[in-house]
Amino acid sequence: MKSKFLLIATFLCGFSAFSQEKITLYPNGVPNSKPSSVTESGAERGLYKGIIHPTLEYIKPEKPNGTAVVVIAGGGYGVIVYNGEGLGTAKSLAEKGISAFVLKYRLPSDEIMQDKKIGPLQDVQQSIKYLRENAEKYGIDKNKIGVMGFNAGGHLASTAATHFEKSYIENPQNTNLRPDFQILVYPVITMQDALTHGGSRDALIGKTPSQEDKDLFSNELQVKANTPITWLTHAADDKVVDVDNSIHYFEKLRKNKVEVEMHVFPKGDHGFIFRQKGWMNPLFDWMERNNLIK
């Protein structure tokens, strides 16, 4: 038991060495919020819930190359797997010179939001807006800001990549909210009955959603020619989020002539990143080909 806690402590210390800054997304008040007794929890395990004050955690590379990624961990819209999918991934990105910003976003909740369907999307849009408007401060190229999401975080990232023409936040400078690229890892994509991840859909749009909401948040139906370039990965034997989420999205992107690359592992199931050594190597190759890393 002692060795287990030592391992966890070492794991967390590794993150603190990279973490440079925590950014409050809404210093002047959180939009779409209402008074509640909800309090944030889960810091001790790195599995957050009850977030009412969204943040970005900046993981600064030793030699920033100008590319920035908003990292969006998953958890079925019920929790955020912040340390494992968030900070762990950000550290790997930073080692490649990428400025990584881990998003601690509001989970959809009628208790804290006036409209829970758009709360998480607001936080991603605010992140992109903040980074574009502060690009010089962080040594970021305004044209190399992307999103990377896992599981329900993949749904959120793909929502940001397909719903950017409408601003869900105050945007007086009309800052571009379109991600320049999207990286999706075993993502939830659709809200349609036959294929969706039930828990994610229930949390985001409710247990008895309208067909209009199911269509609006089925991101394969929102793809257009201006959807950002995309990298997808999934395991064929995923028993939590069916690989057809990625396959259908790939097909919609391809038919709209959006550059897309997909890697499907034959085995690995859901959350394979914790077991599949080297899973990011094809991603880094793709990023190099697209001038996102050198």
Short mmCIF file of C-alpha atoms in Angstrom, two decimals:
data_model
loop_
_atom_site.label_atom_id
_atom_site.label_comp_id
_atom_site.label_asym_id
_atom_site.label_seq_id
_atom_site.Cartn_x
_atom_site.Cartn_y
_atom_site.Cartn_z
CA MET A 1 0.00 0.00 0.00
CA LYS A 2 2.85 2.35 0.86
CA SER A 3 4.41 1.85 -2.57
CA LYS A 4 1.05 2.58 -4.22
CA PHE A 5 0.77 5.97 -2.53
CA LEU A 6 4.40 6.71 -3.38
CA LEU A 7 3.65 5.99 -7.03
CA ILE A 8 0.64 8.34 -6.99
CA ALA A 9 2.69 11.07 -5.30
CA THR A 10 5.43 10.72 -7.91
CA PHE A 11 2.78 10.81 -10.65
CA LEU A 12 1.30 14.06 -9.35
CA CYS A 13 4.69 15.68 -8.72
CA GLY A 14 5.50 15.10 -12.38
CA PHE A 15 2.48 17.21 -13.32
CA SER A 16 3.32 20.03 -10.93
CA ALA A 17 6.73 20.38 -12.55
CA PHE A 18 5.01 21.23 -15.84
CA SER A 19 2.05 23.25 -14.59
CA GLN A 20 2.71 26.98 -14.90
CA GLU A 21 -0.56 28.82 -14.46
CA LYS A 22 -4.23 28.37 -13.70
CA ILE A 23 -6.45 30.72 -15.66
CA THR A 24 -9.93 31.73 -14.52
CA LEU A 25 -12.10 31.64 -17.63
CA TYR A 26 -14.71 34.12 -16.45
CA PRO A 27 -13.16 36.68 -14.07
CA ASN A 28 -16.23 38.90 -14.40
CA GLY A 29 -18.88 36.25 -13.73
CA VAL A 30 -19.86 32.90 -15.23
CA PRO A 31 -22.52 33.12 -17.96
CA ASN A 32 -25.58 30.88 -18.02
CA SER A 33 -25.28 30.22 -14.30
CA LYS A 34 -27.67 30.40 -11.37
CA PRO A 35 -27.24 30.30 -7.60
CA SER A 36 -26.86 26.81 -6.14
CA SER A 37 -25.37 24.89 -3.25
CA VAL A 38 -23.19 22.76 -5.54
CA THR A 39 -19.51 22.62 -4.59
CA GLU A 40 -16.56 21.29 -6.53
CA SER A 41 -15.09 17.95 -5.48
CA GLY A 42 -12.64 15.29 -6.64
CA ALA A 43 -9.33 17.14 -6.52
CA GLU A 44 -7.74 14.41 -4.39
CA ARG A 45 -8.34 11.80 -7.10
CA GLY A 46 -8.12 14.02 -10.16
CA LEU A 47 -11.74 13.18 -11.01
CA TYR A 48 -13.63 16.44 -10.83
CA LYS A 49 -17.34 17.12 -10.56
CA GLY A 50 -19.47 20.03 -9.38
CA ILE A 51 -17.36 22.59 -11.26
CA ILE A 52 -18.88 26.06 -11.06
CA HIS A 53 -15.78 28.14 -11.86
CA PRO A 54 -14.16 26.81 -15.07
CA THR A 55 -10.40 27.10 -15.50
CA LEU A 56 -7.58 26.43 -17.91
CA GLU A 57 -4.39 24.92 -16.55
CA TYR A 58 -1.41 25.91 -18.65
CA ILE A 59 1.22 23.23 -19.18
CA LYS A 60 4.13 25.16 -20.65
CA PRO A 61 6.65 23.45 -22.94
CA GLU A 62 10.34 24.13 -22.53
CA LYS A 63 10.50 25.48 -26.10
CA PRO A 64 7.02 26.52 -27.30
CA ASN A 65 6.57 26.01 -31.05
CA GLY A 66 3.48 28.21 -31.44
CA THR A 67 0.85 25.47 -31.45
CA ALA A 68 -1.73 25.39 -28.66
CA VAL A 69 -4.20 22.67 -27.69
CA VAL A 70 -7.19 22.91 -25.37
CA VAL A 71 -7.25 19.45 -23.75
CA ILE A 72 -10.75 18.27 -22.83
CA ALA A 73 -10.85 15.14 -20.69
CA GLY A 74 -13.92 12.92 -20.69
CA GLY A 75 -16.09 11.22 -18.13
CA GLY A 76 -19.53 10.87 -19.68
CA TYR A 77 -20.47 14.48 -18.86
CA GLY A 78 -20.76 13.31 -15.25
CA VAL A 79 -17.15 13.66 -14.12
CA ILE A 80 -13.88 14.91 -15.63
CA VAL A 81 -10.96 12.45 -15.79
CA TYR A 82 -8.72 15.44 -15.27
CA ASN A 83 -5.38 13.94 -14.27
CA GLY A 84 -5.33 10.87 -16.51
CA GLU A 85 -6.76 12.13 -19.80
CA GLY A 86 -6.15 15.81 -19.11
CA LEU A 87 -2.83 16.47 -17.39
CA GLY A 88 -1.23 13.24 -18.57
CA THR A 89 -1.93 14.09 -22.20
CA ALA A 90 -0.94 17.74 -21.74
CA LYS A 91 2.45 16.70 -20.42
CA SER A 92 3.05 14.55 -23.52
CA LEU A 93 2.04 17.46 -25.76
CA ALA A 94 4.33 19.86 -23.90
CA GLU A 95 7.25 17.51 -24.42
CA LYS A 96 6.72 18.07 -28.16
CA GLY A 97 6.75 21.85 -27.79
CA ILE A 98 2.97 22.28 -27.77
CA SER A 99 1.40 24.74 -25.35
CA ALA A 100 -1.27 22.64 -23.64
CA PHE A 101 -4.20 24.09 -21.72
CA VAL A 102 -6.27 21.60 -19.71
CA LEU A 103 -9.89 22.69 -19.47
CA LYS A 104 -11.84 22.14 -16.28
CA TYR A 105 -15.29 22.73 -17.73
CA ARG A 106 -18.75 22.89 -16.20
CA LEU A 107 -20.56 19.59 -16.43
CA PRO A 108 -24.16 19.94 -17.65
CA SER A 109 -26.45 20.45 -14.67
CA ASP A 110 -29.87 21.98 -14.18
CA GLU A 111 -28.75 22.90 -10.66
CA ILE A 112 -26.08 25.35 -11.74
CA MET A 113 -27.13 26.36 -15.27
CA GLN A 114 -30.06 28.03 -16.90
CA ASP A 115 -29.46 25.90 -20.01
CA LYS A 116 -27.28 22.87 -19.35
CA LYS A 117 -27.05 21.94 -23.03
CA ILE A 118 -24.77 24.85 -23.87
CA GLY A 119 -22.74 25.27 -20.65
CA PRO A 120 -19.80 23.04 -21.60
CA LEU A 121 -19.66 24.51 -25.11
CA GLN A 122 -19.53 28.01 -23.67
CA ASP A 123 -16.43 27.04 -21.69
CA VAL A 124 -14.64 25.70 -24.78
CA GLN A 125 -15.55 28.77 -26.80
CA GLN A 126 -14.33 31.00 -23.99
CA SER A 127 -11.05 29.04 -23.92
CA ILE A 128 -10.47 29.53 -27.65
CA LYS A 129 -11.41 33.20 -27.37
CA TYR A 130 -9.03 33.72 -24.44
CA LEU A 131 -6.11 32.05 -26.21
CA ARG A 132 -6.62 33.96 -29.45
CA GLU A 133 -6.86 37.27 -27.61
CA ASN A 134 -3.78 36.46 -25.49
CA ALA A 135 -1.73 34.65 -28.11
CA GLU A 136 1.25 36.97 -27.81
CA LYS A 137 1.43 36.45 -24.04
CA TYR A 138 1.79 32.68 -24.46
CA GLY A 139 3.84 32.66 -27.66
CA ILE A 140 0.95 31.10 -29.60
CA ASP A 141 0.22 31.31 -33.31
CA LYS A 142 -3.40 32.49 -33.58
CA ASN A 143 -3.85 30.11 -36.52
CA LYS A 144 -2.65 27.03 -34.65
CA ILE A 145 -5.13 26.68 -31.79
CA GLY A 146 -6.86 23.31 -31.63
CA VAL A 147 -9.04 21.16 -29.39
CA MET A 148 -8.41 17.61 -28.18
CA GLY A 149 -11.13 15.59 -26.50
CA PHE A 150 -11.68 12.15 -25.04
CA ASN A 151 -15.00 10.28 -24.69
CA ALA A 152 -17.64 12.92 -23.80
CA GLY A 153 -14.80 15.42 -23.99
CA GLY A 154 -14.50 14.27 -27.60
CA HIS A 155 -18.14 15.15 -28.09
CA LEU A 156 -17.47 18.56 -26.58
CA ALA A 157 -14.40 19.10 -28.78
CA SER A 158 -16.31 18.08 -31.91
CA THR A 159 -19.17 20.37 -30.85
CA ALA A 160 -16.74 23.27 -30.68
CA ALA A 161 -15.47 22.25 -34.13
CA THR A 162 -18.93 22.17 -35.71
CA HIS A 163 -20.86 24.91 -33.85
CA PHE A 164 -18.35 27.75 -34.00
CA GLU A 165 -20.41 29.98 -36.31
CA LYS A 166 -22.71 30.81 -33.40
CA SER A 167 -21.17 32.47 -30.36
CA TYR A 168 -22.64 31.17 -27.10
CA ILE A 169 -20.56 33.65 -25.09
CA GLU A 170 -20.10 37.40 -25.06
CA ASN A 171 -17.69 38.17 -27.87
CA PRO A 172 -17.54 41.95 -28.40
CA GLN A 173 -14.37 41.76 -30.52
CA ASN A 174 -15.93 39.09 -32.74
CA THR A 175 -12.94 36.86 -32.06
CA ASN A 176 -12.77 33.77 -34.26
CA LEU A 177 -14.10 30.80 -32.23
CA ARG A 178 -13.25 28.14 -34.81
CA PRO A 179 -10.59 25.64 -33.69
CA ASP A 180 -7.87 25.25 -36.30
CA PHE A 181 -7.82 21.48 -35.81
CA GLN A 182 -9.56 18.82 -33.76
CA ILE A 183 -8.10 15.67 -32.19
CA LEU A 184 -10.70 13.16 -31.02
CA VAL A 185 -9.93 10.09 -28.94
CA TYR A 186 -12.66 7.43 -28.58
CA PRO A 187 -15.17 10.27 -28.92
CA VAL A 188 -18.89 10.33 -28.41
CA ILE A 189 -20.11 11.98 -31.61
CA THR A 190 -23.80 11.25 -32.08
CA MET A 191 -26.91 11.73 -29.96
CA GLN A 192 -29.05 9.48 -32.18
CA ASP A 193 -30.79 6.57 -30.45
CA ALA A 194 -29.07 3.67 -32.19
CA LEU A 195 -25.47 4.68 -31.53
CA THR A 196 -25.15 7.29 -28.80
CA HIS A 197 -23.51 6.78 -25.43
CA GLY A 198 -26.60 6.88 -23.24
CA GLY A 199 -25.02 8.38 -20.15
CA SER A 200 -23.49 11.27 -22.06
CA ARG A 201 -26.73 12.02 -23.86
CA ASP A 202 -28.83 11.86 -20.70
CA ALA A 203 -26.47 14.24 -18.93
CA LEU A 204 -26.27 16.76 -21.77
CA ILE A 205 -29.73 16.92 -23.34
CA GLY A 206 -31.87 14.92 -20.91
CA LYS A 207 -33.49 11.50 -20.77
CA THR A 208 -36.32 12.45 -23.14
CA PRO A 209 -34.68 14.87 -25.57
CA SER A 210 -36.47 16.37 -28.54
CA GLN A 211 -35.47 15.22 -32.00
CA GLU A 212 -34.33 18.78 -32.63
CA ASP A 213 -31.81 18.57 -29.77
CA LYS A 214 -30.70 15.09 -30.77
CA ASP A 215 -29.99 16.36 -34.28
CA LEU A 216 -28.34 19.60 -33.15
CA PHE A 217 -25.86 17.80 -30.88
CA SER A 218 -25.22 14.91 -33.27
CA ASN A 219 -22.05 16.40 -34.60
CA GLU A 220 -21.83 14.15 -37.63
CA LEU A 221 -24.92 16.02 -38.87
CA GLN A 222 -23.23 19.41 -38.38
CA VAL A 223 -20.14 18.82 -40.53
CA LYS A 224 -19.55 21.33 -43.33
CA ALA A 225 -16.70 22.16 -45.66
CA ASN A 226 -15.26 24.62 -43.14
CA THR A 227 -15.05 22.06 -40.31
CA PRO A 228 -11.41 21.96 -39.12
CA ILE A 229 -8.95 19.27 -40.11
CA THR A 230 -9.36 16.20 -37.93
CA TRP A 231 -7.44 13.32 -36.38
CA LEU A 232 -9.46 10.44 -34.93
CA THR A 233 -8.54 7.33 -32.96
CA HIS A 234 -10.64 4.57 -31.45
CA ALA A 235 -10.51 0.87 -30.57
CA ALA A 236 -12.62 -1.48 -32.67
CA ASP A 237 -13.67 -3.43 -29.59
CA ASP A 238 -14.77 -0.39 -27.56
CA LYS A 239 -17.74 -1.59 -25.51
CA VAL A 240 -18.57 1.82 -24.01
CA VAL A 241 -18.52 4.17 -27.01
CA ASP A 242 -19.03 2.27 -30.24
CA VAL A 243 -16.30 2.83 -32.84
CA ASP A 244 -19.03 3.69 -35.36
CA ASN A 245 -19.13 7.12 -33.70
CA SER A 246 -15.70 7.80 -35.18
CA ILE A 247 -16.36 5.93 -38.43
CA HIS A 248 -19.56 7.86 -39.20
CA TYR A 249 -17.86 11.15 -38.37
CA PHE A 250 -14.93 10.22 -40.62
CA GLU A 251 -17.32 9.54 -43.48
CA LYS A 252 -19.13 12.86 -43.06
CA LEU A 253 -15.83 14.73 -42.95
CA ARG A 254 -14.49 12.91 -46.01
CA LYS A 255 -17.63 13.57 -48.03
CA ASN A 256 -17.40 17.26 -47.14
CA LYS A 257 -13.77 17.23 -48.29
CA VAL A 258 -12.41 17.98 -44.82
CA GLU A 259 -8.93 16.56 -44.33
CA VAL A 260 -9.28 13.69 -41.85
CA GLU A 261 -7.07 10.86 -40.65
CA MET A 262 -8.27 7.96 -38.51
CA HIS A 263 -6.44 5.22 -36.59
CA VAL A 264 -8.45 2.25 -35.33
CA PHE A 265 -6.75 -0.20 -32.98
CA PRO A 266 -8.17 -3.72 -33.31
CA LYS A 267 -8.13 -4.17 -29.54
CA GLY A 268 -7.88 -1.92 -26.52
CA ASP A 269 -11.50 -1.25 -25.51
CA HIS A 270 -12.49 2.08 -23.99
CA GLY A 271 -9.76 4.18 -22.37
CA PHE A 272 -7.03 2.32 -24.22
CA ILE A 273 -4.63 5.25 -23.82
CA PHE A 274 -3.84 4.01 -20.32
CA ARG A 275 -2.74 0.62 -21.68
CA GLN A 276 -1.55 1.27 -25.24
CA LYS A 277 2.03 2.49 -25.18
CA GLY A 278 2.90 4.71 -28.10
CA TRP A 279 -0.70 5.49 -29.06
CA MET A 280 0.23 9.15 -29.63
CA ASN A 281 2.98 8.42 -32.15
CA PRO A 282 0.62 8.48 -35.18
CA LEU A 283 -0.86 11.71 -33.83
CA PHE A 284 2.54 13.38 -33.64
CA ASP A 285 3.28 12.22 -37.20
CA TRP A 286 0.01 13.83 -38.34
CA MET A 287 0.79 17.03 -36.45
CA GLU A 288 4.24 17.19 -38.06
CA ARG A 289 2.76 16.73 -41.53
CA ASN A 290 0.37 19.59 -40.80
CA ASN A 291 3.13 21.90 -39.52
CA LEU A 292 1.81 21.80 -35.94
CA ILE A 293 5.07 20.44 -34.54
CA LYS A 294 8.59 20.60 -35.90
#
